[in-house]
XYZ file of N, CA and C in Angstrom:
459
model
N 91.574 148.601 120.570
C 91.316 148.271 119.131
C 91.841 146.834 118.952
N 90.988 146.090 118.194
C 91.357 144.745 117.912
C 92.439 144.621 116.902
N 93.064 143.470 116.778
C 94.132 143.281 115.802
C 93.632 143.365 114.380
N 92.478 142.963 114.076
C 91.943 143.051 112.743
C 91.839 144.472 112.245
N 91.271 145.330 113.138
C 91.159 146.755 112.688
C 92.498 147.385 112.636
N 93.390 147.096 113.573
C 94.737 147.635 113.516
C 95.419 147.224 112.177
N 95.300 145.985 111.831
C 96.004 145.538 110.594
C 95.354 146.258 109.374
N 94.061 146.381 109.340
C 93.438 147.087 108.265
C 93.970 148.524 108.165
N 94.091 149.206 109.274
C 94.549 150.629 109.250
C 96.017 150.603 108.783
N 96.844 149.738 109.257
C 98.201 149.656 108.756
C 98.288 149.382 107.294
N 97.494 148.453 106.756
C 97.454 148.181 105.313
C 97.087 149.396 104.531
N 96.062 150.176 105.089
C 95.684 151.369 104.341
C 96.788 152.386 104.295
N 97.521 152.501 105.487
C 98.667 153.418 105.432
C 99.784 153.060 104.544
N 99.969 151.740 104.424
C 101.026 151.188 103.544
C 100.702 151.479 102.069
N 99.361 151.279 101.756
C 98.931 151.551 100.398
C 99.080 152.961 100.046
N 98.823 153.898 100.950
C 99.038 155.316 100.734
C 100.393 155.642 100.528
N 101.305 155.086 101.335
C 102.740 155.333 101.137
C 103.272 154.689 99.838
N 102.788 153.518 99.411
C 103.210 153.010 98.197
C 102.751 153.818 97.007
N 101.554 154.413 97.134
C 101.058 155.305 96.135
C 101.965 156.523 96.045
N 102.409 157.078 97.174
C 103.331 158.169 97.121
C 104.678 157.735 96.553
N 105.088 156.549 96.837
C 106.301 156.038 96.269
C 106.246 155.875 94.762
N 105.034 155.397 94.242
C 104.900 155.302 92.815
C 104.860 156.678 92.145
N 104.271 157.627 92.800
C 104.190 158.908 92.237
C 105.676 159.485 92.114
N 106.468 159.235 93.206
C 107.866 159.745 93.131
C 108.629 159.022 92.032
N 108.424 157.786 91.869
C 109.112 157.014 90.765
C 108.710 157.543 89.445
N 107.438 157.945 89.302
C 107.030 158.486 87.980
C 107.804 159.852 87.703
N 107.957 160.669 88.785
C 108.707 161.921 88.608
C 110.097 161.684 88.190
N 110.732 160.672 88.824
C 112.138 160.270 88.484
C 112.208 159.817 87.094
N 111.318 159.039 86.597
C 111.278 158.486 85.237
C 111.116 159.669 84.249
N 110.199 160.562 84.563
C 109.992 161.697 83.665
C 111.224 162.582 83.663
N 111.905 162.788 84.737
C 113.149 163.613 84.825
C 114.199 162.919 83.964
N 114.302 161.594 84.090
C 115.367 160.883 83.270
C 115.159 160.946 81.836
N 113.848 161.062 81.363
C 113.555 161.122 79.888
C 113.664 162.556 79.321
N 113.681 163.579 80.196
C 113.698 164.915 79.741
C 114.986 165.196 78.927
N 114.806 165.957 77.733
C 115.982 166.187 76.844
C 116.964 167.102 77.543
N 116.498 167.852 78.529
C 117.425 168.755 79.279
C 117.831 168.073 80.640
N 117.903 166.786 80.536
C 118.215 165.908 81.667
C 119.424 166.477 82.504
N 119.223 166.614 83.767
C 120.257 167.034 84.718
C 120.566 165.870 85.660
N 121.789 165.275 85.523
C 122.257 164.110 86.302
C 122.158 164.432 87.822
N 122.502 165.623 88.184
C 122.495 166.048 89.597
C 121.050 166.007 90.136
N 120.163 166.552 89.387
C 118.773 166.519 89.841
C 118.259 165.081 89.979
N 118.675 164.187 89.017
C 118.259 162.786 89.128
C 118.856 162.119 90.385
N 120.118 162.445 90.712
C 120.738 161.929 91.950
C 119.978 162.364 93.111
N 119.560 163.643 93.150
C 118.822 164.142 94.284
C 117.463 163.487 94.437
N 116.704 163.256 93.297
C 115.501 162.585 93.379
C 115.614 161.116 93.815
N 116.663 160.486 93.358
C 116.914 159.062 93.794
C 117.260 159.041 95.283
N 117.938 160.044 95.750
C 118.253 160.061 97.217
C 116.990 160.303 98.015
N 116.053 161.125 97.556
C 114.757 161.316 98.163
C 114.040 159.988 98.238
N 113.986 159.278 97.090
C 113.393 157.974 97.028
C 113.936 157.015 98.023
N 115.244 156.905 98.148
C 115.896 156.010 99.085
C 115.538 156.409 100.526
N 115.470 157.716 100.799
C 115.133 158.093 102.194
C 113.669 157.813 102.499
N 112.809 157.940 101.446
C 111.348 157.671 101.621
C 111.199 156.103 101.921
N 111.885 155.280 101.159
C 111.810 153.912 101.275
C 112.352 153.388 102.649
N 113.460 154.081 103.073
C 114.110 153.735 104.363
C 113.092 154.050 105.512
N 112.379 155.197 105.328
C 111.390 155.572 106.437
C 110.245 154.562 106.424
N 109.831 154.207 105.263
C 108.715 153.270 105.117
C 109.145 151.898 105.723
N 110.349 151.458 105.485
C 110.842 150.239 106.041
C 110.986 150.384 107.599
N 111.443 151.518 108.099
C 111.494 151.703 109.504
C 110.130 151.620 110.192
N 109.097 152.206 109.566
C 107.802 152.232 110.045
C 107.194 150.756 110.123
N 107.501 150.038 109.054
C 106.996 148.615 108.963
C 107.630 147.802 110.086
N 109.013 148.071 110.304
C 109.732 147.419 111.327
C 109.130 147.695 112.733
N 108.855 148.915 113.003
C 108.350 149.384 114.267
C 106.992 148.728 114.557
N 106.120 148.696 113.545
C 104.788 148.253 113.761
C 104.866 146.738 113.969
N 105.692 146.063 113.186
C 105.868 144.581 113.339
C 106.479 144.264 114.679
N 107.460 145.031 115.150
C 108.098 144.781 116.474
C 107.070 144.970 117.617
N 106.213 145.993 117.424
C 105.214 146.150 118.428
C 104.321 144.934 118.579
N 103.901 144.402 117.454
C 103.082 143.223 117.426
C 103.830 141.976 118.113
N 105.076 141.880 117.732
C 105.884 140.773 118.295
C 105.975 140.885 119.807
N 106.307 142.106 120.309
C 106.518 142.250 121.678
C 105.127 142.096 122.456
N 104.024 142.378 121.883
C 102.738 142.164 122.569
C 102.398 140.676 122.747
N 103.019 139.897 121.828
C 102.675 138.376 121.836
C 103.696 137.526 122.663
N 104.859 138.051 122.836
C 105.867 137.304 123.514
C 105.546 137.275 125.035
N 105.556 136.101 125.654
C 105.339 135.932 127.035
C 106.620 135.496 127.704
N 106.693 135.658 128.990
C 107.969 135.178 129.707
C 108.170 133.704 129.474
N 109.489 133.360 129.322
C 109.866 131.980 129.014
C 110.142 131.328 130.381
N 109.683 130.138 130.570
C 109.834 129.400 131.870
C 111.310 129.019 132.073
N 111.841 129.359 133.281
C 113.168 128.907 133.644
C 113.203 127.352 133.739
N 113.932 126.808 132.861
C 113.942 125.239 132.806
C 115.306 124.622 133.106
N 116.178 125.377 133.758
C 117.513 124.839 134.017
C 118.021 125.495 135.283
N 118.975 124.860 135.906
C 119.471 125.367 137.142
C 120.991 125.585 137.067
N 121.470 126.766 137.543
C 122.900 127.012 137.587
C 123.304 126.791 139.063
N 124.078 125.632 139.221
C 124.381 125.181 140.581
C 125.447 126.171 141.211
N 126.240 126.805 140.387
C 127.303 127.681 140.894
C 126.606 128.951 141.529
N 125.641 129.503 140.920
C 124.963 130.594 141.450
C 123.681 130.384 142.241
N 123.280 129.062 142.223
C 122.075 128.651 142.815
C 120.841 129.378 142.347
N 120.758 129.522 141.018
C 119.609 130.241 140.405
C 119.126 129.357 139.237
N 117.930 129.759 138.767
C 117.330 129.066 137.679
C 117.302 129.999 136.441
N 117.346 129.477 135.220
C 117.347 130.250 134.058
C 116.655 129.500 132.933
N 116.297 130.237 131.833
C 115.682 129.556 130.695
C 116.917 129.267 129.758
N 116.986 128.024 129.236
C 117.956 127.720 128.270
C 117.711 128.432 126.985
N 118.819 128.744 126.304
C 118.712 129.460 125.045
C 117.789 128.714 124.046
N 117.857 127.356 123.978
C 117.035 126.597 123.059
C 115.559 126.793 123.485
N 115.217 126.897 124.701
C 113.897 127.124 125.166
C 113.374 128.470 124.765
N 114.243 129.480 124.896
C 113.865 130.855 124.492
C 113.575 130.878 122.983
N 114.490 130.318 122.180
C 114.346 130.356 120.776
C 113.042 129.601 120.344
N 112.843 128.445 120.937
C 111.634 127.659 120.576
C 110.355 128.431 120.920
N 110.349 129.221 121.952
C 109.214 129.972 122.352
C 108.957 131.229 121.535
N 110.031 131.880 121.139
C 109.851 133.264 120.415
C 110.038 133.224 118.901
N 110.848 132.272 118.432
C 111.113 132.321 116.960
C 109.862 132.284 116.110
N 108.921 131.420 116.386
C 107.675 131.427 115.577
C 106.994 132.727 115.525
N 107.014 133.462 116.678
C 106.382 134.746 116.743
C 107.126 135.828 115.872
N 108.466 135.940 116.076
C 109.104 137.056 115.318
C 109.240 136.650 113.840
N 109.442 135.426 113.497
C 109.553 135.105 112.105
C 108.199 135.271 111.353
N 107.146 135.030 112.016
C 105.851 135.267 111.392
C 105.572 136.682 111.034
N 106.320 137.609 111.694
C 106.227 139.051 111.485
C 107.275 139.589 110.571
N 108.093 138.663 109.935
C 109.056 139.083 108.993
C 110.460 139.398 109.541
N 110.703 138.968 110.808
C 112.035 139.302 111.367
C 112.940 138.077 111.263
N 114.232 138.401 111.147
C 115.212 137.377 111.302
C 116.352 137.998 112.179
N 117.103 137.077 112.887
C 118.173 137.549 113.792
C 119.472 136.818 113.430
N 120.562 137.515 113.609
C 121.883 136.929 113.319
C 122.802 137.416 114.429
N 123.622 136.573 114.826
C 124.558 136.875 115.924
C 125.970 136.574 115.474
N 126.929 137.309 116.066
C 128.356 137.040 115.809
C 129.223 137.593 116.878
N 130.503 137.651 116.651
C 131.425 138.215 117.522
C 132.434 139.150 116.716
N 133.071 139.956 117.460
C 134.068 140.956 116.862
C 134.952 141.425 117.974
N 135.878 142.217 117.620
C 136.790 142.773 118.631
C 136.150 144.093 119.170
N 136.253 144.371 120.393
C 135.790 145.704 120.937
C 136.524 146.817 120.258
N 135.862 147.975 120.079
C 136.551 149.078 119.408
C 137.594 149.743 120.498
N 137.299 149.528 121.769
C 138.184 150.133 122.789
C 139.483 149.261 122.963
N 140.508 149.860 122.772
C 141.863 149.149 122.824
C 142.085 148.520 124.180
N 141.734 149.166 125.312
C 141.976 148.682 126.605
C 141.114 147.400 126.842
N 139.943 147.334 126.321
C 139.052 146.172 126.439
C 139.690 145.016 125.648
N 140.138 145.326 124.414
C 140.844 144.238 123.622
C 142.052 143.646 124.348
N 142.878 144.562 124.924
C 144.014 144.130 125.621
C 143.681 143.257 126.875
N 142.520 143.522 127.458
C 142.112 142.840 128.644
C 141.403 141.548 128.285
N 141.276 141.267 126.998
C 140.642 139.974 126.580
C 139.180 139.964 126.400
N 138.595 141.164 126.337
C 137.149 141.205 126.178
C 136.709 140.898 124.749
N 135.467 140.583 124.555
C 134.984 140.218 123.206
C 133.703 141.060 122.965
N 133.476 141.402 121.751
C 132.215 142.093 121.299
C 131.277 141.051 120.747
N 130.087 140.990 121.373
C 128.993 140.127 120.813
C 128.092 141.040 119.971
N 127.777 140.600 118.757
C 127.002 141.373 117.872
C 125.682 140.769 117.521
N 124.723 141.550 117.145
C 123.439 141.056 116.765
C 122.790 141.949 115.797
N 122.112 141.394 114.843
C 121.364 142.156 113.797
C 119.978 141.663 113.831
N 118.979 142.510 113.905
C 117.554 142.229 113.759
C 117.094 142.872 112.456
N 116.818 141.998 111.455
C 116.400 142.353 110.141
C 114.964 142.175 109.915
N 114.304 143.122 109.324
C 112.860 142.960 108.978
C 112.756 142.798 107.428
N 111.734 142.016 107.039
C 111.487 141.726 105.617
C 111.405 143.039 104.754
N 110.943 144.081 105.346
C 110.788 145.366 104.656
C 112.215 146.016 104.321
N 113.223 145.543 104.938
C 114.579 145.992 104.713
C 115.270 146.769 105.784
N 114.512 147.128 106.897
C 115.145 147.886 107.984
C 115.945 146.878 108.848
N 117.092 147.351 109.259
C 117.955 146.504 110.127
C 118.402 147.280 111.347
N 118.418 146.683 112.524
C 118.962 147.233 113.753
C 120.156 146.446 114.157
N 121.243 147.177 114.473
C 122.463 146.529 114.882
C 122.661 146.676 116.404
N 123.053 145.642 117.059
C 123.355 145.677 118.495
C 124.637 145.082 118.783
N 125.305 145.587 119.900
C 126.499 144.947 120.364
C 126.643 145.079 121.825
N 127.456 144.232 122.448
C 127.796 144.320 123.864
C 129.279 143.867 123.998
N 130.057 144.723 124.641
C 131.453 144.322 124.976
C 131.454 143.667 126.369
N 131.921 142.430 126.393
C 131.887 141.674 127.646
C 133.216 140.967 127.887
N 133.528 140.702 129.148
C 134.726 139.943 129.436
C 134.316 138.430 129.150
N 135.351 137.678 128.785
C 135.088 136.237 128.574
C 134.763 135.629 129.969
N 133.807 134.779 129.987
C 133.421 134.080 131.157
C 134.287 132.798 131.378
N 135.181 132.885 132.311
C 136.101 131.717 132.525
C 135.730 130.897 133.810
N 134.587 131.370 134.424
C 134.112 130.698 135.687
C 133.135 129.560 135.398
N 132.596 129.498 134.259
C 131.615 128.435 133.953
C 130.249 128.839 133.915
């Protein structure tokens, strides 16, 4: 199936979901205006709406990620590690090659560090590298890796 047809089908599915979301919002508004208003019922309806929106965001994330992964090609190794006698792609080269692809699909990435949750790893001087992949629809995936500090170069 070509990209144009796939995009059209995804747009139609999104419109159906948004229509369902609008219907749910109408029910919530009607419930809130009722003279026999039950705050617990309203909380339940709002929770259903949040779950619905989270699922919609997750689906948008998955569809966009599939498109990104289909477009990303291997990045050329453009540097040499003399210590290991191997070649690798510099981080700047990787970012230059893939950032236009993932940002066009509504993704952003953020990286940081933290302490490992495991006490033995903290005592051994390990560090936790963290990453977040956020989609414009609101879904976020969190990643981490606990690694020893590289002191060899």
